[in-house]
Amino acid sequence: ESHRLLQTHYPLAKDPTAQWRYAAWEAVNANLMSLQGRPDEAQATLAHARELLTKRFGAQGFYVRRLEQRAKSMNHALAETGKQK
């Protein structure tokens, strides 16, 4: 639902500068991918989002720092899951 609304209100074809909004959404969605057992896809999504957000806001920007927090917690959760197997 949220991605559909993003596409409706900020279509990339009309506003390419909205890429950062999609990257912020991807950073959140990567956690869901990880929980669904798709860690490689989640990591790739985070890397893509990190690139776009860093380009837009700089390495110390809010969205980049928040992405790093998400990545850290996601990596910790994946490590814990691996220990349980």
mmCIF file with all atom_site columns, C-alpha atoms in Angstrom:
data_model
loop_
_atom_site.group_PDB
_atom_site.id
_atom_site.type_symbol
_atom_site.label_atom_id
_atom_site.label_alt_id
_atom_site.label_comp_id
_atom_site.label_asym_id
_atom_site.label_entity_id
_atom_site.label_seq_id
_atom_site.pdbx_PDB_ins_code
_atom_site.Cartn_x
_atom_site.Cartn_y
_atom_site.Cartn_z
_atom_site.occupancy
_atom_site.B_iso_or_equiv
_atom_site.pdbx_formal_charge
_atom_site.auth_seq_id
_atom_site.auth_comp_id
_atom_site.auth_asym_id
_atom_site.auth_atom_id
_atom_site.pdbx_PDB_model_num
ATOM 1  C CA . GLU A 1 1  ? 0.000  0.000   0.000   1.00 0.00 ? 1  GLU A CA 1
ATOM 2  C CA . SER A 1 2  ? 2.695  2.494   0.964   1.00 0.00 ? 2  SER A CA 1
ATOM 3  C CA . HIS A 1 3  ? 4.679  1.854   -2.211  1.00 0.00 ? 3  HIS A CA 1
ATOM 4  C CA . ARG A 1 4  ? 1.573  2.342   -4.324  1.00 0.00 ? 4  ARG A CA 1
ATOM 5  C CA . LEU A 1 5  ? 0.887  5.665   -2.610  1.00 0.00 ? 5  LEU A CA 1
ATOM 6  C CA . LEU A 1 6  ? 4.481  6.703   -3.169  1.00 0.00 ? 6  LEU A CA 1
ATOM 7  C CA . GLN A 1 7  ? 4.163  5.914   -6.860  1.00 0.00 ? 7  GLN A CA 1
ATOM 8  C CA . THR A 1 8  ? 0.856  7.790   -7.052  1.00 0.00 ? 8  THR A CA 1
ATOM 9  C CA . HIS A 1 9  ? 2.062  10.969  -5.383  1.00 0.00 ? 9  HIS A CA 1
ATOM 10 C CA . TYR A 1 10 ? 5.690  10.986  -6.575  1.00 0.00 ? 10 TYR A CA 1
ATOM 11 C CA . PRO A 1 11 ? 5.909  9.225   -9.944  1.00 0.00 ? 11 PRO A CA 1
ATOM 12 C CA . LEU A 1 12 ? 9.554  9.004   -10.994 1.00 0.00 ? 12 LEU A CA 1
ATOM 13 C CA . ALA A 1 13 ? 8.687  9.615   -14.614 1.00 0.00 ? 13 ALA A CA 1
ATOM 14 C CA . LYS A 1 14 ? 7.421  13.084  -13.704 1.00 0.00 ? 14 LYS A CA 1
ATOM 15 C CA . ASP A 1 15 ? 9.786  13.816  -10.821 1.00 0.00 ? 15 ASP A CA 1
ATOM 16 C CA . PRO A 1 16 ? 13.164 12.038  -10.950 1.00 0.00 ? 16 PRO A CA 1
ATOM 17 C CA . THR A 1 17 ? 14.284 14.014  -7.889  1.00 0.00 ? 17 THR A CA 1
ATOM 18 C CA . ALA A 1 18 ? 11.887 11.858  -5.846  1.00 0.00 ? 18 ALA A CA 1
ATOM 19 C CA . GLN A 1 19 ? 14.348 8.957   -5.986  1.00 0.00 ? 19 GLN A CA 1
ATOM 20 C CA . TRP A 1 20 ? 15.366 9.642   -2.400  1.00 0.00 ? 20 TRP A CA 1
ATOM 21 C CA . ARG A 1 21 ? 11.771 8.991   -1.300  1.00 0.00 ? 21 ARG A CA 1
ATOM 22 C CA . TYR A 1 22 ? 11.852 5.569   -2.923  1.00 0.00 ? 22 TYR A CA 1
ATOM 23 C CA . ALA A 1 23 ? 15.245 4.892   -1.339  1.00 0.00 ? 23 ALA A CA 1
ATOM 24 C CA . ALA A 1 24 ? 13.862 5.730   2.106   1.00 0.00 ? 24 ALA A CA 1
ATOM 25 C CA . TRP A 1 25 ? 11.000 3.315   1.455   1.00 0.00 ? 25 TRP A CA 1
ATOM 26 C CA . GLU A 1 26 ? 13.478 0.650   0.277   1.00 0.00 ? 26 GLU A CA 1
ATOM 27 C CA . ALA A 1 27 ? 15.459 1.020   3.505   1.00 0.00 ? 27 ALA A CA 1
ATOM 28 C CA . VAL A 1 28 ? 12.348 0.190   5.508   1.00 0.00 ? 28 VAL A CA 1
ATOM 29 C CA . ASN A 1 29 ? 11.240 -2.575  3.151   1.00 0.00 ? 29 ASN A CA 1
ATOM 30 C CA . ALA A 1 30 ? 14.652 -4.258  3.386   1.00 0.00 ? 30 ALA A CA 1
ATOM 31 C CA . ASN A 1 31 ? 13.855 -5.171  6.981   1.00 0.00 ? 31 ASN A CA 1
ATOM 32 C CA . LEU A 1 32 ? 10.703 -6.913  5.812   1.00 0.00 ? 32 LEU A CA 1
ATOM 33 C CA . MET A 1 33 ? 12.680 -8.788  3.155   1.00 0.00 ? 33 MET A CA 1
ATOM 34 C CA . SER A 1 34 ? 15.083 -9.943  5.829   1.00 0.00 ? 34 SER A CA 1
ATOM 35 C CA . LEU A 1 35 ? 12.260 -11.172 8.055   1.00 0.00 ? 35 LEU A CA 1
ATOM 36 C CA . GLN A 1 36 ? 10.809 -13.035 5.065   1.00 0.00 ? 36 GLN A CA 1
ATOM 37 C CA . GLY A 1 37 ? 14.048 -14.993 4.727   1.00 0.00 ? 37 GLY A CA 1
ATOM 38 C CA . ARG A 1 38 ? 15.498 -12.977 1.847   1.00 0.00 ? 38 ARG A CA 1
ATOM 39 C CA . PRO A 1 39 ? 18.682 -11.601 3.445   1.00 0.00 ? 39 PRO A CA 1
ATOM 40 C CA . ASP A 1 40 ? 20.690 -11.289 0.230   1.00 0.00 ? 40 ASP A CA 1
ATOM 41 C CA . GLU A 1 41 ? 17.945 -9.292  -1.443  1.00 0.00 ? 41 GLU A CA 1
ATOM 42 C CA . ALA A 1 42 ? 17.601 -7.169  1.690   1.00 0.00 ? 42 ALA A CA 1
ATOM 43 C CA . GLN A 1 43 ? 21.323 -6.380  1.708   1.00 0.00 ? 43 GLN A CA 1
ATOM 44 C CA . ALA A 1 44 ? 21.273 -5.454  -1.983  1.00 0.00 ? 44 ALA A CA 1
ATOM 45 C CA . THR A 1 45 ? 18.262 -3.213  -1.404  1.00 0.00 ? 45 THR A CA 1
ATOM 46 C CA . LEU A 1 46 ? 20.001 -1.482  1.499   1.00 0.00 ? 46 LEU A CA 1
ATOM 47 C CA . ALA A 1 47 ? 23.111 -0.926  -0.596  1.00 0.00 ? 47 ALA A CA 1
ATOM 48 C CA . HIS A 1 48 ? 21.055 0.665   -3.369  1.00 0.00 ? 48 HIS A CA 1
ATOM 49 C CA . ALA A 1 49 ? 19.142 2.841   -0.923  1.00 0.00 ? 49 ALA A CA 1
ATOM 50 C CA . ARG A 1 50 ? 22.375 3.864   0.833   1.00 0.00 ? 50 ARG A CA 1
ATOM 51 C CA . GLU A 1 51 ? 23.879 5.003   -2.469  1.00 0.00 ? 51 GLU A CA 1
ATOM 52 C CA . LEU A 1 52 ? 20.887 7.177   -3.361  1.00 0.00 ? 52 LEU A CA 1
ATOM 53 C CA . LEU A 1 53 ? 20.409 8.614   0.117   1.00 0.00 ? 53 LEU A CA 1
ATOM 54 C CA . THR A 1 54 ? 24.104 9.418   0.514   1.00 0.00 ? 54 THR A CA 1
ATOM 55 C CA . LYS A 1 55 ? 24.097 11.148  -2.847  1.00 0.00 ? 55 LYS A CA 1
ATOM 56 C CA . ARG A 1 56 ? 21.088 13.255  -1.803  1.00 0.00 ? 56 ARG A CA 1
ATOM 57 C CA . PHE A 1 57 ? 21.815 13.949  1.884   1.00 0.00 ? 57 PHE A CA 1
ATOM 58 C CA . GLY A 1 58 ? 25.491 13.163  2.466   1.00 0.00 ? 58 GLY A CA 1
ATOM 59 C CA . ALA A 1 59 ? 26.998 10.391  4.556   1.00 0.00 ? 59 ALA A CA 1
ATOM 60 C CA . GLN A 1 60 ? 25.843 11.942  7.831   1.00 0.00 ? 60 GLN A CA 1
ATOM 61 C CA . GLY A 1 61 ? 22.315 12.785  6.701   1.00 0.00 ? 61 GLY A CA 1
ATOM 62 C CA . PHE A 1 62 ? 19.349 11.692  8.789   1.00 0.00 ? 62 PHE A CA 1
ATOM 63 C CA . TYR A 1 63 ? 18.062 9.124   6.295   1.00 0.00 ? 63 TYR A CA 1
ATOM 64 C CA . VAL A 1 64 ? 21.525 7.617   5.822   1.00 0.00 ? 64 VAL A CA 1
ATOM 65 C CA . ARG A 1 65 ? 22.093 7.372   9.553   1.00 0.00 ? 65 ARG A CA 1
ATOM 66 C CA . ARG A 1 66 ? 18.670 5.805   10.013  1.00 0.00 ? 66 ARG A CA 1
ATOM 67 C CA . LEU A 1 67 ? 19.453 3.310   7.247   1.00 0.00 ? 67 LEU A CA 1
ATOM 68 C CA . GLU A 1 68 ? 22.683 2.396   9.046   1.00 0.00 ? 68 GLU A CA 1
ATOM 69 C CA . GLN A 1 69 ? 20.734 1.804   12.249  1.00 0.00 ? 69 GLN A CA 1
ATOM 70 C CA . ARG A 1 70 ? 18.307 -0.443  10.390  1.00 0.00 ? 70 ARG A CA 1
ATOM 71 C CA . ALA A 1 71 ? 21.151 -2.348  8.736   1.00 0.00 ? 71 ALA A CA 1
ATOM 72 C CA . LYS A 1 72 ? 22.876 -2.870  12.080  1.00 0.00 ? 72 LYS A CA 1
ATOM 73 C CA . SER A 1 73 ? 19.742 -4.213  13.755  1.00 0.00 ? 73 SER A CA 1
ATOM 74 C CA . MET A 1 74 ? 18.975 -6.363  10.718  1.00 0.00 ? 74 MET A CA 1
ATOM 75 C CA . ASN A 1 75 ? 22.501 -7.822  10.743  1.00 0.00 ? 75 ASN A CA 1
ATOM 76 C CA . HIS A 1 76 ? 22.213 -8.493  14.467  1.00 0.00 ? 76 HIS A CA 1
ATOM 77 C CA . ALA A 1 77 ? 18.866 -10.273 13.975  1.00 0.00 ? 77 ALA A CA 1
ATOM 78 C CA . LEU A 1 78 ? 20.313 -12.355 11.138  1.00 0.00 ? 78 LEU A CA 1
ATOM 79 C CA . ALA A 1 79 ? 23.303 -13.312 13.290  1.00 0.00 ? 79 ALA A CA 1
ATOM 80 C CA . GLU A 1 80 ? 20.981 -14.360 16.129  1.00 0.00 ? 80 GLU A CA 1
ATOM 81 C CA . THR A 1 81 ? 18.882 -16.433 13.740  1.00 0.00 ? 81 THR A CA 1
ATOM 82 C CA . GLY A 1 82 ? 22.015 -18.121 12.445  1.00 0.00 ? 82 GLY A CA 1
ATOM 83 C CA . LYS A 1 83 ? 23.042 -19.035 15.989  1.00 0.00 ? 83 LYS A CA 1
ATOM 84 C CA . GLN A 1 84 ? 19.689 -20.711 16.622  1.00 0.00 ? 84 GLN A CA 1
ATOM 85 C CA . LYS A 1 85 ? 20.026 -23.112 13.699  1.00 0.00 ? 85 LYS A CA 1
#
